[in-house]
Tab-separated table of C-alpha atoms in Angstrom:
chain	number	residue	atom	x	y	z
A	1	MET	CA	0.000	0.000	0.000
A	2	SER	CA	1.457	3.304	-1.058
A	3	GLY	CA	0.935	6.459	0.948
A	4	THR	CA	-1.407	9.272	-0.061
A	5	LEU	CA	-0.293	12.599	-1.506
A	6	TYR	CA	-2.086	15.501	0.188
A	7	GLY	CA	-2.113	18.975	-1.321
A	8	ILE	CA	-3.043	21.116	1.637
A	9	GLY	CA	-4.136	24.726	1.397
A	10	VAL	CA	-2.867	26.472	4.521
A	11	GLY	CA	-4.667	29.747	3.901
A	12	PRO	CA	-3.439	33.336	3.625
A	13	GLY	CA	-1.112	33.503	6.614
A	14	ALA	CA	-2.783	33.511	10.022
A	15	PRO	CA	-2.264	30.114	11.659
A	16	ASP	CA	-5.930	29.863	12.680
A	17	LEU	CA	-7.151	30.353	9.120
A	18	ILE	CA	-6.278	26.785	8.203
A	19	THR	CA	-9.223	24.410	8.064
A	20	LEU	CA	-9.992	21.706	10.592
A	21	ARG	CA	-9.268	19.157	7.839
A	22	ALA	CA	-5.872	20.663	7.064
A	23	TYR	CA	-5.011	20.645	10.767
A	24	ARG	CA	-6.034	17.011	11.180
A	25	LEU	CA	-4.167	15.801	8.101
A	26	LEU	CA	-1.011	17.764	8.909
A	27	THR	CA	-0.968	16.360	12.395
A	28	ALA	CA	-1.413	12.817	11.108
A	29	ALA	CA	0.971	12.860	8.134
A	30	PRO	CA	4.488	11.629	8.936
A	31	VAL	CA	6.049	13.653	6.086
A	32	ILE	CA	5.538	17.339	5.301
A	33	ALA	CA	6.889	19.044	2.176
A	34	TRP	CA	6.954	22.808	1.764
A	35	PRO	CA	8.083	25.384	-0.776
A	36	ALA	CA	10.669	27.978	0.141
A	37	PRO	CA	12.856	30.479	-1.627
A	38	GLU	CA	16.527	29.653	-2.014
A	39	GLY	CA	18.169	30.317	1.322
A	40	GLY	CA	15.052	31.834	2.926
A	41	ASP	CA	12.243	30.809	5.225
A	42	SER	CA	9.138	29.031	3.968
A	43	PHE	CA	6.010	31.152	4.309
A	44	ALA	CA	3.793	28.071	4.037
A	45	ARG	CA	5.727	26.309	6.799
A	46	SER	CA	5.586	29.370	9.045
A	47	ILE	CA	1.767	29.296	8.906
A	48	VAL	CA	1.551	25.783	10.340
A	49	ALA	CA	4.749	25.802	12.390
A	50	GLY	CA	2.650	25.083	15.470
A	51	CYS	CA	1.521	21.750	13.956
A	52	ILE	CA	4.999	20.502	13.099
A	53	ARG	CA	6.655	18.117	15.531
A	54	ALA	CA	10.225	16.926	15.862
A	55	ASP	CA	9.189	13.496	14.541
A	56	HIS	CA	7.796	14.952	11.307
A	57	VAL	CA	10.058	14.329	8.324
A	58	GLU	CA	10.328	17.596	6.401
A	59	ILE	CA	11.097	18.027	2.711
A	60	PRO	CA	12.059	21.582	1.717
A	61	ILE	CA	11.427	22.437	-1.931
A	62	ARG	CA	13.647	25.397	-2.627
A	63	VAL	CA	12.825	27.337	-5.774
A	64	PRO	CA	14.564	30.540	-6.869
A	65	MET	CA	12.068	33.422	-6.654
A	66	ARG	CA	14.301	35.780	-8.576
A	67	THR	CA	13.046	34.982	-12.066
A	68	GLU	CA	9.637	34.080	-13.404
A	69	ARG	CA	11.047	31.195	-15.420
A	70	PHE	CA	8.840	28.630	-13.725
A	71	PRO	CA	8.628	25.710	-13.664
A	72	ALA	CA	12.111	24.896	-12.583
A	73	ALA	CA	11.702	21.376	-13.939
A	74	GLU	CA	14.725	19.766	-12.347
A	75	ILE	CA	13.821	21.129	-8.905
A	76	TYR	CA	10.333	19.648	-9.086
A	77	ASP	CA	11.661	16.407	-10.554
A	78	ARG	CA	13.953	16.018	-7.579
A	79	ALA	CA	11.279	16.949	-5.022
A	80	ALA	CA	8.776	14.584	-6.647
A	81	GLY	CA	11.349	11.822	-6.478
A	82	GLU	CA	11.955	12.415	-2.806
A	83	ILE	CA	8.207	12.494	-2.086
A	84	ALA	CA	7.679	9.337	-4.163
A	85	GLU	CA	10.150	7.430	-1.989
A	86	HIS	CA	8.017	8.136	1.064
A	87	LEU	CA	4.776	7.310	-0.766
A	88	ASP	CA	6.298	4.041	-2.007
A	89	ALA	CA	7.185	3.204	1.574
A	90	GLY	CA	3.551	3.698	2.573
A	91	ARG	CA	4.012	7.068	4.223
A	92	ASP	CA	1.497	9.862	3.557
A	93	VAL	CA	3.034	13.131	2.419
A	94	ALA	CA	1.360	16.502	3.056
A	95	VAL	CA	2.472	19.251	0.689
A	96	LEU	CA	1.878	22.709	2.153
A	97	CYS	CA	0.397	25.259	-0.236
A	98	GLU	CA	-0.035	28.963	0.550
A	99	GLY	CA	-3.699	29.895	0.174
A	100	ASP	CA	-5.379	27.250	-1.969
A	101	PRO	CA	-3.441	24.424	-3.696
A	102	PHE	CA	-4.908	24.960	-7.176
A	103	PHE	CA	-5.244	28.733	-7.247
A	104	TYR	CA	-2.009	30.155	-8.672
A	105	GLY	CA	0.128	27.784	-6.671
A	106	SER	CA	3.218	25.742	-7.469
A	107	PHE	CA	1.610	22.534	-6.157
A	108	MET	CA	0.506	21.726	-9.723
A	109	TYR	CA	4.106	20.965	-10.658
A	110	LEU	CA	4.347	18.236	-8.035
A	111	PHE	CA	0.801	17.030	-8.679
A	112	GLN	CA	1.596	16.684	-12.379
A	113	ARG	CA	4.512	14.428	-11.573
A	114	LEU	CA	2.849	12.261	-8.912
A	115	SER	CA	-0.931	12.139	-9.286
A	116	GLY	CA	-0.953	9.458	-11.957
A	117	ARG	CA	0.879	7.020	-9.698
A	118	TYR	CA	-0.406	7.625	-6.186
A	119	PRO	CA	-3.720	8.211	-4.414
A	120	PHE	CA	-4.192	11.861	-3.633
A	121	GLU	CA	-6.476	14.306	-1.871
A	122	ILE	CA	-6.654	18.051	-2.332
A	123	VAL	CA	-7.709	20.187	0.635
A	124	PRO	CA	-8.941	23.587	-0.538
A	125	GLY	CA	-7.848	26.595	1.486
A	126	VAL	CA	-8.744	30.206	2.140
A	127	SER	CA	-7.276	32.287	-0.666
A	128	SER	CA	-5.515	35.568	0.074
A	129	VAL	CA	-8.078	37.111	-2.275
A	130	MET	CA	-10.856	36.318	0.218
A	131	ALA	CA	-8.613	37.542	3.022
A	132	GLY	CA	-8.428	40.802	1.057
A	133	GLY	CA	-12.188	41.190	1.102
A	134	ALA	CA	-12.264	40.555	4.834
A	135	ALA	CA	-9.470	43.071	5.419
A	136	ILE	CA	-11.002	45.919	3.449
A	137	ALA	CA	-14.405	45.003	4.914
A	138	ARG	CA	-16.202	45.368	1.630
A	139	PRO	CA	-17.657	42.754	-0.707
A	140	LEU	CA	-15.250	41.635	-3.417
A	141	ALA	CA	-18.218	40.813	-5.608
A	142	ALA	CA	-21.975	40.754	-5.167
A	143	ARG	CA	-25.040	39.507	-6.972
A	144	ASN	CA	-24.352	39.446	-10.731
A	145	GLU	CA	-20.997	41.180	-10.713
A	146	VAL	CA	-17.993	39.658	-12.455
A	147	PHE	CA	-14.838	39.291	-10.375
A	148	SER	CA	-11.461	38.711	-12.008
A	149	VAL	CA	-8.067	37.744	-10.703
A	150	ILE	CA	-5.422	39.418	-12.827
A	151	PRO	CA	-1.691	38.677	-12.516
A	152	ALA	CA	0.332	41.900	-12.529
A	153	PRO	CA	3.055	40.575	-14.889
A	154	LEU	CA	0.565	40.721	-17.797
A	155	ASP	CA	1.029	43.666	-20.127
A	156	ASP	CA	-0.903	46.900	-19.695
A	157	ASP	CA	-3.281	46.336	-22.602
A	158	ARG	CA	-4.441	43.005	-21.272
A	159	ILE	CA	-4.875	44.313	-17.738
A	160	GLU	CA	-6.776	47.362	-18.982
A	161	ALA	CA	-9.155	45.192	-21.018
A	162	GLN	CA	-9.734	42.929	-18.031
A	163	LEU	CA	-10.446	45.832	-15.706
A	164	HIS	CA	-13.006	47.249	-18.114
A	165	ALA	CA	-14.766	43.886	-18.252
A	166	CYS	CA	-15.338	43.298	-14.535
A	167	GLU	CA	-16.828	45.037	-11.523
A	168	GLY	CA	-14.252	43.824	-9.017
A	169	ALA	CA	-10.710	42.568	-9.405
A	170	ALA	CA	-7.655	41.477	-7.520
A	171	ILE	CA	-4.381	42.277	-9.247
A	172	ILE	CA	-2.010	39.728	-7.760
A	173	LYS	CA	1.762	39.174	-7.720
A	174	VAL	CA	2.271	42.938	-7.816
A	175	GLY	CA	5.876	42.934	-6.573
A	176	ARG	CA	8.248	44.702	-8.929
A	177	HIS	CA	5.354	45.650	-11.212
A	178	PHE	CA	3.985	48.074	-8.604
A	179	GLY	CA	5.035	51.310	-10.313
A	180	ARG	CA	3.687	50.232	-13.698
A	181	ILE	CA	0.376	48.975	-12.296
A	182	ARG	CA	-0.068	52.089	-10.207
A	183	ALA	CA	0.527	54.256	-13.291
A	184	LEU	CA	-1.941	52.206	-15.327
A	185	LEU	CA	-4.633	52.467	-12.656
A	186	GLY	CA	-4.007	56.212	-12.521
A	187	LYS	CA	-4.392	56.508	-16.299
A	188	LEU	CA	-7.694	54.659	-16.046
A	189	GLY	CA	-8.926	56.947	-13.280
A	190	LEU	CA	-9.210	54.057	-10.856
A	191	THR	CA	-6.608	54.968	-8.231
A	192	GLY	CA	-9.233	56.232	-5.793
A	193	GLN	CA	-11.061	52.918	-5.998
A	194	CYS	CA	-8.062	50.726	-5.204
A	195	CYS	CA	-6.533	49.353	-2.055
A	196	TYR	CA	-3.013	47.951	-1.759
A	197	ALA	CA	-2.546	44.915	0.495
A	198	GLU	CA	0.368	42.776	1.603
A	199	ARG	CA	0.951	40.154	4.329
A	200	LEU	CA	-2.815	39.839	4.708
A	201	THR	CA	-4.035	38.415	8.042
A	202	LEU	CA	-0.543	38.621	9.576
A	203	GLU	CA	0.333	41.021	12.387
A	204	THR	CA	2.503	42.863	9.891
A	205	GLN	CA	-0.420	43.279	7.463
A	206	LYS	CA	-0.235	46.425	5.346
A	207	LEU	CA	-3.452	47.823	3.916
A	208	VAL	CA	-3.230	51.227	2.261
A	209	PRO	CA	-5.489	53.124	-0.143
A	210	LEU	CA	-3.556	53.176	-3.400
A	211	ASP	CA	-3.726	56.952	-3.634
A	212	ALA	CA	-1.747	57.169	-0.390
A	213	MET	CA	1.200	55.292	-1.921
A	214	THR	CA	4.072	56.508	-4.039
A	215	ASP	CA	6.258	54.799	-6.597
A	216	ASP	CA	8.947	54.631	-3.943
A	217	ASP	CA	6.907	52.139	-1.960
A	218	ALA	CA	8.339	48.682	-2.417
A	219	ALA	CA	5.923	45.799	-2.909
A	220	PRO	CA	6.822	42.175	-2.187
A	221	TYR	CA	5.937	39.413	-4.662
A	222	PHE	CA	2.934	38.328	-2.587
A	223	SER	CA	1.105	41.640	-2.658
A	224	MET	CA	-2.126	42.598	-4.337
A	225	ILE	CA	-4.200	45.561	-5.368
A	226	LEU	CA	-7.948	45.233	-4.923
A	227	VAL	CA	-9.904	47.232	-7.473
A	228	TYR	CA	-13.525	48.150	-6.979
A	229	ARG	CA	-15.204	49.637	-9.993
A	230	GLY	CA	-18.338	50.911	-8.383
A	231	GLY	CA	-20.363	47.767	-8.658
A	232	GLU	CA	-23.184	47.333	-6.205
A	233	GLY	CA	-21.044	45.453	-3.751
A	234	TRP	CA	-18.520	48.231	-3.619
A	235	SER	CA	-20.921	51.096	-3.197
A	236	LEU	CA	-21.387	50.479	0.498
A	237	PRO	CA	-20.374	53.374	2.723
A	238	ALA	CA	-16.954	52.908	4.276
A	239	PRO	CA	-17.621	51.331	7.663
A	240	LYS	CA	-16.462	52.887	10.904
A	241	ARG	CA	-14.428	50.626	13.069
B	1	MET	CA	-19.713	47.619	25.925
B	2	SER	CA	-21.558	46.401	22.863
B	3	GLY	CA	-20.997	42.937	21.431
B	4	THR	CA	-19.020	42.254	18.257
B	5	LEU	CA	-20.588	41.363	14.920
B	6	TYR	CA	-18.773	38.412	13.329
B	7	GLY	CA	-19.217	37.563	9.657
B	8	ILE	CA	-18.025	33.984	9.525
B	9	GLY	CA	-17.231	32.118	6.333
B	10	VAL	CA	-18.180	28.490	6.942
B	11	GLY	CA	-16.735	27.165	3.689
B	12	PRO	CA	-18.236	25.185	0.822
B	13	GLY	CA	-20.128	22.506	2.744
B	14	ALA	CA	-17.992	19.894	4.488
B	15	PRO	CA	-18.031	20.572	8.239
B	16	ASP	CA	-14.250	20.156	8.505
B	17	LEU	CA	-13.582	22.811	5.874
B	18	ILE	CA	-14.318	25.606	8.333
B	19	THR	CA	-11.271	27.336	9.734
B	20	LEU	CA	-9.935	26.981	13.248
B	21	ARG	CA	-10.876	30.620	13.806
B	22	ALA	CA	-14.446	30.106	12.641
B	23	TYR	CA	-14.763	27.101	14.917
B	24	ARG	CA	-13.416	28.993	17.932
B	25	LEU	CA	-15.624	32.046	17.376
B	26	LEU	CA	-18.771	30.006	16.730
B	27	THR	CA	-18.213	28.043	19.878
B	28	ALA	CA	-17.690	31.207	21.904
B	29	ALA	CA	-20.477	33.395	20.480
B	30	PRO	CA	-23.748	33.237	22.427
B	31	VAL	CA	-25.830	34.204	19.381
B	32	ILE	CA	-25.708	32.680	15.897
B	33	ALA	CA	-27.611	34.073	12.904
B	34	TRP	CA	-28.011	32.177	9.653
B	35	PRO	CA	-29.672	32.607	6.271
B	36	ALA	CA	-32.278	30.143	5.093
B	37	PRO	CA	-34.870	29.920	2.372
B	38	GLU	CA	-38.489	30.463	3.324
B	39	GLY	CA	-39.669	27.286	4.973
B	40	GLY	CA	-36.488	25.319	4.239
B	41	ASP	CA	-33.329	24.279	5.993
B	42	SER	CA	-30.303	26.545	6.259
B	43	PHE	CA	-27.317	25.241	4.317
B	44	ALA	CA	-24.942	27.448	6.317
B	45	ARG	CA	-26.342	26.143	9.591
B	46	SER	CA	-26.086	22.527	8.433
B	47	ILE	CA	-22.338	22.967	7.865
B	48	VAL	CA	-21.671	23.913	11.475
B	49	ALA	CA	-24.546	22.029	13.119
B	50	GLY	CA	-21.968	20.132	15.163
B	51	CYS	CA	-20.835	23.393	16.812
B	52	ILE	CA	-24.287	24.596	17.808
B	53	ARG	CA	-25.418	23.958	21.362
B	54	ALA	CA	-28.802	24.141	23.019
B	55	ASP	CA	-27.721	27.288	24.855
B	56	HIS	CA	-26.911	29.128	21.613
B	57	VAL	CA	-29.530	31.717	20.710
B	58	GLU	CA	-30.301	31.305	17.007
B	59	ILE	CA	-31.601	33.954	14.629
B	60	PRO	CA	-32.944	32.575	11.344
B	61	ILE	CA	-32.898	35.037	8.446
B	62	ARG	CA	-35.423	33.681	5.978
B	63	VAL	CA	-35.185	35.120	2.487
B	64	PRO	CA	-37.267	33.976	-0.489
B	65	MET	CA	-34.938	32.282	-3.012
B	66	ARG	CA	-37.545	32.267	-5.735
B	67	THR	CA	-36.775	35.646	-7.248
B	68	GLU	CA	-33.556	37.516	-7.757
B	69	ARG	CA	-35.018	40.740	-6.454
B	70	PHE	CA	-32.427	41.086	-3.725
B	71	PRO	CA	-32.015	42.733	-1.368
B	72	ALA	CA	-35.248	42.083	0.391
B	73	ALA	CA	-34.803	45.273	2.362
B	74	GLU	CA	-37.453	44.746	4.994
B	75	ILE	CA	-36.164	41.237	5.799
B	76	TYR	CA	-32.631	42.494	6.368
B	77	ASP	CA	-33.911	45.506	8.301
B	78	ARG	CA	-35.731	43.204	10.669
B	79	ALA	CA	-32.809	40.767	11.031
B	80	ALA	CA	-30.385	43.658	11.622
B	81	GLY	CA	-32.718	44.983	14.299
B	82	GLU	CA	-32.814	41.642	16.045
B	83	ILE	CA	-29.037	41.282	15.871
B	84	ALA	CA	-28.582	44.856	17.107
B	85	GLU	CA	-30.569	44.086	20.257
B	86	HIS	CA	-28.085	41.364	21.160
B	87	LEU	CA	-25.095	43.549	20.308
B	88	ASP	CA	-26.521	46.377	22.422
B	89	ALA	CA	-26.840	43.941	25.308
B	90	GLY	CA	-23.128	43.110	24.964
B	91	ARG	CA	-23.598	39.738	23.298
B	92	ASP	CA	-21.431	38.796	20.326
B	93	VAL	CA	-23.354	37.657	17.244
B	94	ALA	CA	-21.846	35.277	14.679
B	95	VAL	CA	-23.487	35.458	11.254
B	96	LEU	CA	-22.937	32.276	9.250
B	97	CYS	CA	-21.995	32.789	5.601
B	98	GLU	CA	-21.727	29.991	3.039
B	99	GLY	CA	-18.229	30.006	1.531
B	100	ASP	CA	-16.691	33.408	2.174
B	101	PRO	CA	-18.633	36.337	3.712
B	102	PHE	CA	-17.723	38.900	1.058
B	103	PHE	CA	-17.665	36.750	-2.060
B	104	TYR	CA	-21.167	36.819	-3.555
B	105	GLY	CA	-22.805	36.465	-0.188
B	106	SER	CA	-25.823	38.102	1.418
B	107	PHE	CA	-23.835	39.071	4.520
B	108	MET	CA	-23.187	42.469	2.944
B	109	TYR	CA	-26.812	43.437	3.524
B	110	LEU	CA	-26.481	42.931	7.274
B	111	PHE	CA	-22.988	44.402	7.351
B	112	GLN	CA	-24.256	47.513	5.597
B	113	ARG	CA	-26.874	48.005	8.287
B	114	LEU	CA	-24.697	47.274	11.336
B	115	SER	CA	-21.009	47.908	10.669
B	116	GLY	CA	-21.181	51.641	11.256
B	117	ARG	CA	-22.492	51.153	14.786
B	118	TYR	CA	-20.760	48.072	16.173
B	119	PRO	CA	-17.289	46.554	16.263
B	120	PHE	CA	-16.982	43.778	13.724
B	121	GLU	CA	-14.655	41.075	12.467
B	122	ILE	CA	-14.807	39.250	9.161
B	123	VAL	CA	-13.497	35.686	9.025
B	124	PRO	CA	-12.691	34.695	5.438
B	125	GLY	CA	-13.702	31.201	4.366
B	126	VAL	CA	-12.980	28.605	1.717
B	127	SER	CA	-14.989	29.523	-1.373
B	128	SER	CA	-16.848	26.856	-3.328
B	129	VAL	CA	-14.776	28.004	-6.297
B	130	MET	CA	-11.618	26.680	-4.612
B	131	ALA	CA	-13.518	23.536	-3.645
B	132	GLY	CA	-14.219	23.158	-7.365
B	133	GLY	CA	-10.529	23.176	-8.201
B	134	ALA	CA	-9.870	20.563	-5.528
B	135	ALA	CA	-12.740	18.402	-6.811
B	136	ILE	CA	-11.690	18.396	-10.464
B	137	ALA	CA	-8.074	18.009	-9.355
B	138	ARG	CA	-6.790	20.554	-11.799
B	139	PRO	CA	-5.501	24.089	-11.290
B	140	LEU	CA	-8.175	26.756	-11.606
B	141	ALA	CA	-5.496	29.206	-12.645
B	142	ALA	CA	-1.733	29.169	-12.881
B	143	ARG	CA	1.122	31.590	-13.374
B	144	ASN	CA	-0.085	34.586	-15.395
B	145	GLU	CA	-3.526	33.294	-16.298
B	146	VAL	CA	-6.635	35.367	-15.663
B	147	PHE	CA	-9.420	33.702	-13.713
B	148	SER	CA	-12.940	35.114	-13.700
B	149	VAL	CA	-16.027	34.385	-11.682
B	150	ILE	CA	-19.068	34.917	-13.881
B	151	PRO	CA	-22.655	34.844	-12.572
B	152	ALA	CA	-24.895	32.792	-14.871
B	153	PRO	CA	-27.819	35.270	-14.787
B	154	LEU	CA	-25.776	37.700	-16.946
B	155	ASP	CA	-26.794	37.792	-20.592
B	156	ASP	CA	-25.060	35.668	-23.204
B	157	ASP	CA	-23.091	38.506	-24.799
B	158	ARG	CA	-21.531	39.504	-21.507
B	159	ILE	CA	-20.681	35.912	-20.577
B	160	GLU	CA	-19.195	35.228	-24.011
B	161	ALA	CA	-16.997	38.317	-23.800
B	162	GLN	CA	-15.828	37.301	-20.342
B	163	LEU	CA	-14.999	33.775	-21.413
B	164	HIS	CA	-12.917	35.054	-24.313
B	165	ALA	CA	-10.948	37.275	-21.957
B	166	CYS	CA	-9.808	34.698	-19.410
B	167	GLU	CA	-8.036	31.341	-19.247
B	168	GLY	CA	-10.140	29.863	-16.473
B	169	ALA	CA	-13.584	30.681	-15.172
B	170	ALA	CA	-16.253	29.600	-12.771
B	171	ILE	CA	-19.795	30.275	-13.948
B	172	ILE	CA	-21.732	30.425	-10.697
B	173	LYS	CA	-25.414	30.463	-9.690
B	174	VAL	CA	-26.205	28.267	-12.685
B	175	GLY	CA	-29.591	27.008	-11.434
B	176	ARG	CA	-32.395	27.669	-13.867
B	177	HIS	CA	-29.934	29.139	-16.372
B	178	PHE	CA	-28.388	25.723	-17.005
B	179	GLY	CA	-29.899	25.097	-20.443
B	180	ARG	CA	-28.993	28.537	-21.750
B	181	ILE	CA	-25.432	28.406	-20.388
B	182	ARG	CA	-24.915	24.912	-21.757
B	183	ALA	CA	-26.112	26.060	-25.198
B	184	LEU	CA	-23.800	29.086	-25.061
B	185	LEU	CA	-20.779	26.986	-24.126
B	186	GLY	CA	-21.663	24.618	-26.964
B	187	LYS	CA	-21.845	27.490	-29.452
B	188	LEU	CA	-18.404	28.633	-28.279
B	189	GLY	CA	-16.972	25.130	-28.685
B	190	LEU	CA	-16.124	24.938	-25.003
B	191	THR	CA	-18.386	22.107	-23.847
B	192	GLY	CA	-15.552	19.572	-23.832
B	193	GLN	CA	-13.528	21.836	-21.557
B	194	CYS	CA	-16.199	22.279	-18.918
B	195	CYS	CA	-17.165	20.466	-15.752
B	196	TYR	CA	-20.486	20.809	-13.962
B	197	ALA	CA	-20.417	20.762	-10.151
B	198	GLU	CA	-22.976	20.930	-7.368
B	199	ARG	CA	-22.971	20.259	-3.611
B	200	LEU	CA	-19.178	20.414	-3.665
B	201	THR	CA	-17.388	18.673	-0.764
B	202	LEU	CA	-20.643	17.065	0.455
B	203	GLU	CA	-21.273	13.334	0.286
B	204	THR	CA	-23.904	14.085	-2.333
B	205	GLN	CA	-21.394	15.994	-4.490
B	206	LYS	CA	-22.101	15.809	-8.208
B	207	LEU	CA	-19.235	16.356	-10.617
B	208	VAL	CA	-19.938	15.667	-14.275
B	209	PRO	CA	-18.196	16.615	-17.525
B	210	LEU	CA	-20.581	19.071	-19.180
B	211	ASP	CA	-20.732	17.026	-22.359
B	212	ALA	CA	-22.224	14.151	-20.353
B	213	MET	CA	-25.215	16.265	-19.321
B	214	THR	CA	-28.444	17.059	-21.122
B	215	ASP	CA	-30.845	19.966	-20.906
B	216	ASP	CA	-33.096	17.744	-18.850
B	217	ASP	CA	-30.614	17.782	-15.994
B	218	ALA	CA	-31.855	20.097	-13.282
B	219	ALA	CA	-29.317	22.364	-11.610
B	220	PRO	CA	-29.830	23.870	-8.158
B	221	TYR	CA	-29.120	27.553	-7.512
B	222	PHE	CA	-25.781	26.750	-5.867
B	223	SER	CA	-24.224	24.964	-8.821
B	224	MET	CA	-21.334	25.977	-11.031
B	225	ILE	CA	-19.663	25.196	-14.302
B	226	LEU	CA	-15.882	25.320	-14.322
B	227	VAL	CA	-14.468	26.322	-17.676
B	228	TYR	CA	-10.878	25.623	-18.651
B	229	ARG	CA	-9.759	27.288	-21.833
B	230	GLY	CA	-6.508	25.459	-22.366
B	231	GLY	CA	-4.305	27.703	-20.302
B	232	GLU	CA	-1.132	26.204	-18.942
B	233	GLY	CA	-2.745	25.174	-15.706
B	234	TRP	CA	-5.422	23.248	-17.515
B	235	SER	CA	-3.170	21.380	-19.884
B	236	LEU	CA	-2.131	18.842	-17.312
B	237	PRO	CA	-3.026	15.279	-18.184
B	238	ALA	CA	-6.157	14.071	-16.448
B	239	PRO	CA	-4.925	12.312	-13.318
B	240	LYS	CA	-5.734	8.714	-12.558
B	241	ARG	CA	-7.252	8.158	-9.201
């Protein structure tokens, strides 16, 4: 009997925003694999650090964040091989995924290599996009509004067309594209309807109206800009706290 | 000291897909409010039924599902009034929200009426959209793909334009629009790239390739069609299970 491959969404960052199922499976799995940048800490691991015991076997999957030339095939080949050894030996392996496993995550690269050979289960997680709605305390989308998730690395024309076509949007992976995206949103007259967010749900969370930011502000890779185009959901008065 | 209003995402349906935070707050709150159809059971309440005790005060918010003429202002006025009485008396009130509170939910109508007067906290939840990705075991979106959530009640032209503009999409609230949406996807040549889903994560989950369905199939309001337009995330080989 081979072990089971679990793709586990660990949510946006706060340790108590993992699901009961994720908690149970992480506690039970003897092997935990997690993504990390080269030579840095794993964000996914930090979220569930409280669940990890000394007797857990841990498999770091270190991927350079510097370029966008994903997938780094040989890195995922090697990690899949290491995971497969545990699965072959009958040990379940839980792969930690920031947010949700199949929503802009790197879990697909491991899943692609292993799912044809081993039983698997995917545990959906709270996406940072939903954490964004909770943080700004406004609906991301309501009733018959269209909501789009738009990666910032896309070119301006594509992003502009997308923004025109939806009522609400999350522009994700802002990072080094911040200045360009901010300029584009300004050109479109949307700056006043945008909110910049990073490290959502963490104590270090940053949540700033876009018009209060300058091009000098540095944005990490995992940052987003929430855009509200005046759809019904967004027209609520700003709540007092 | 007034009580706190909690908007609590209870996830897509499986009781163990609520977050640790939702579980803790539901257990601690003396008052729990939940939406339900007129004369029917509350889906949100059923998800967390295991957390509800006899000493919990429960506030049903019964809204007719028959029409789309939301918001039913007088219903939400009355529910907000009832909740406000508890908050004024210093009792916390947890409002149950299917999926995520601010992602196409009705919580906004209560929030709009109460958030200016009372402290609040929003607990994001696992959206049924992410549960869809886990169920079909394929990425909803990857790398620089655009993902859109498209309500089925929109007219065909709008939906067609949206589908052309994204790599992945979830058409939600399919319900009585099933035949029309299926015909539209057929016209666009997308039927073979679509999966129909209802009651995601429940034991009664239904997950069917769209081309295996007929117009005679009835779809409940909370059903969705996941569309994959051949983006990189969707080009994975179908996994064996």
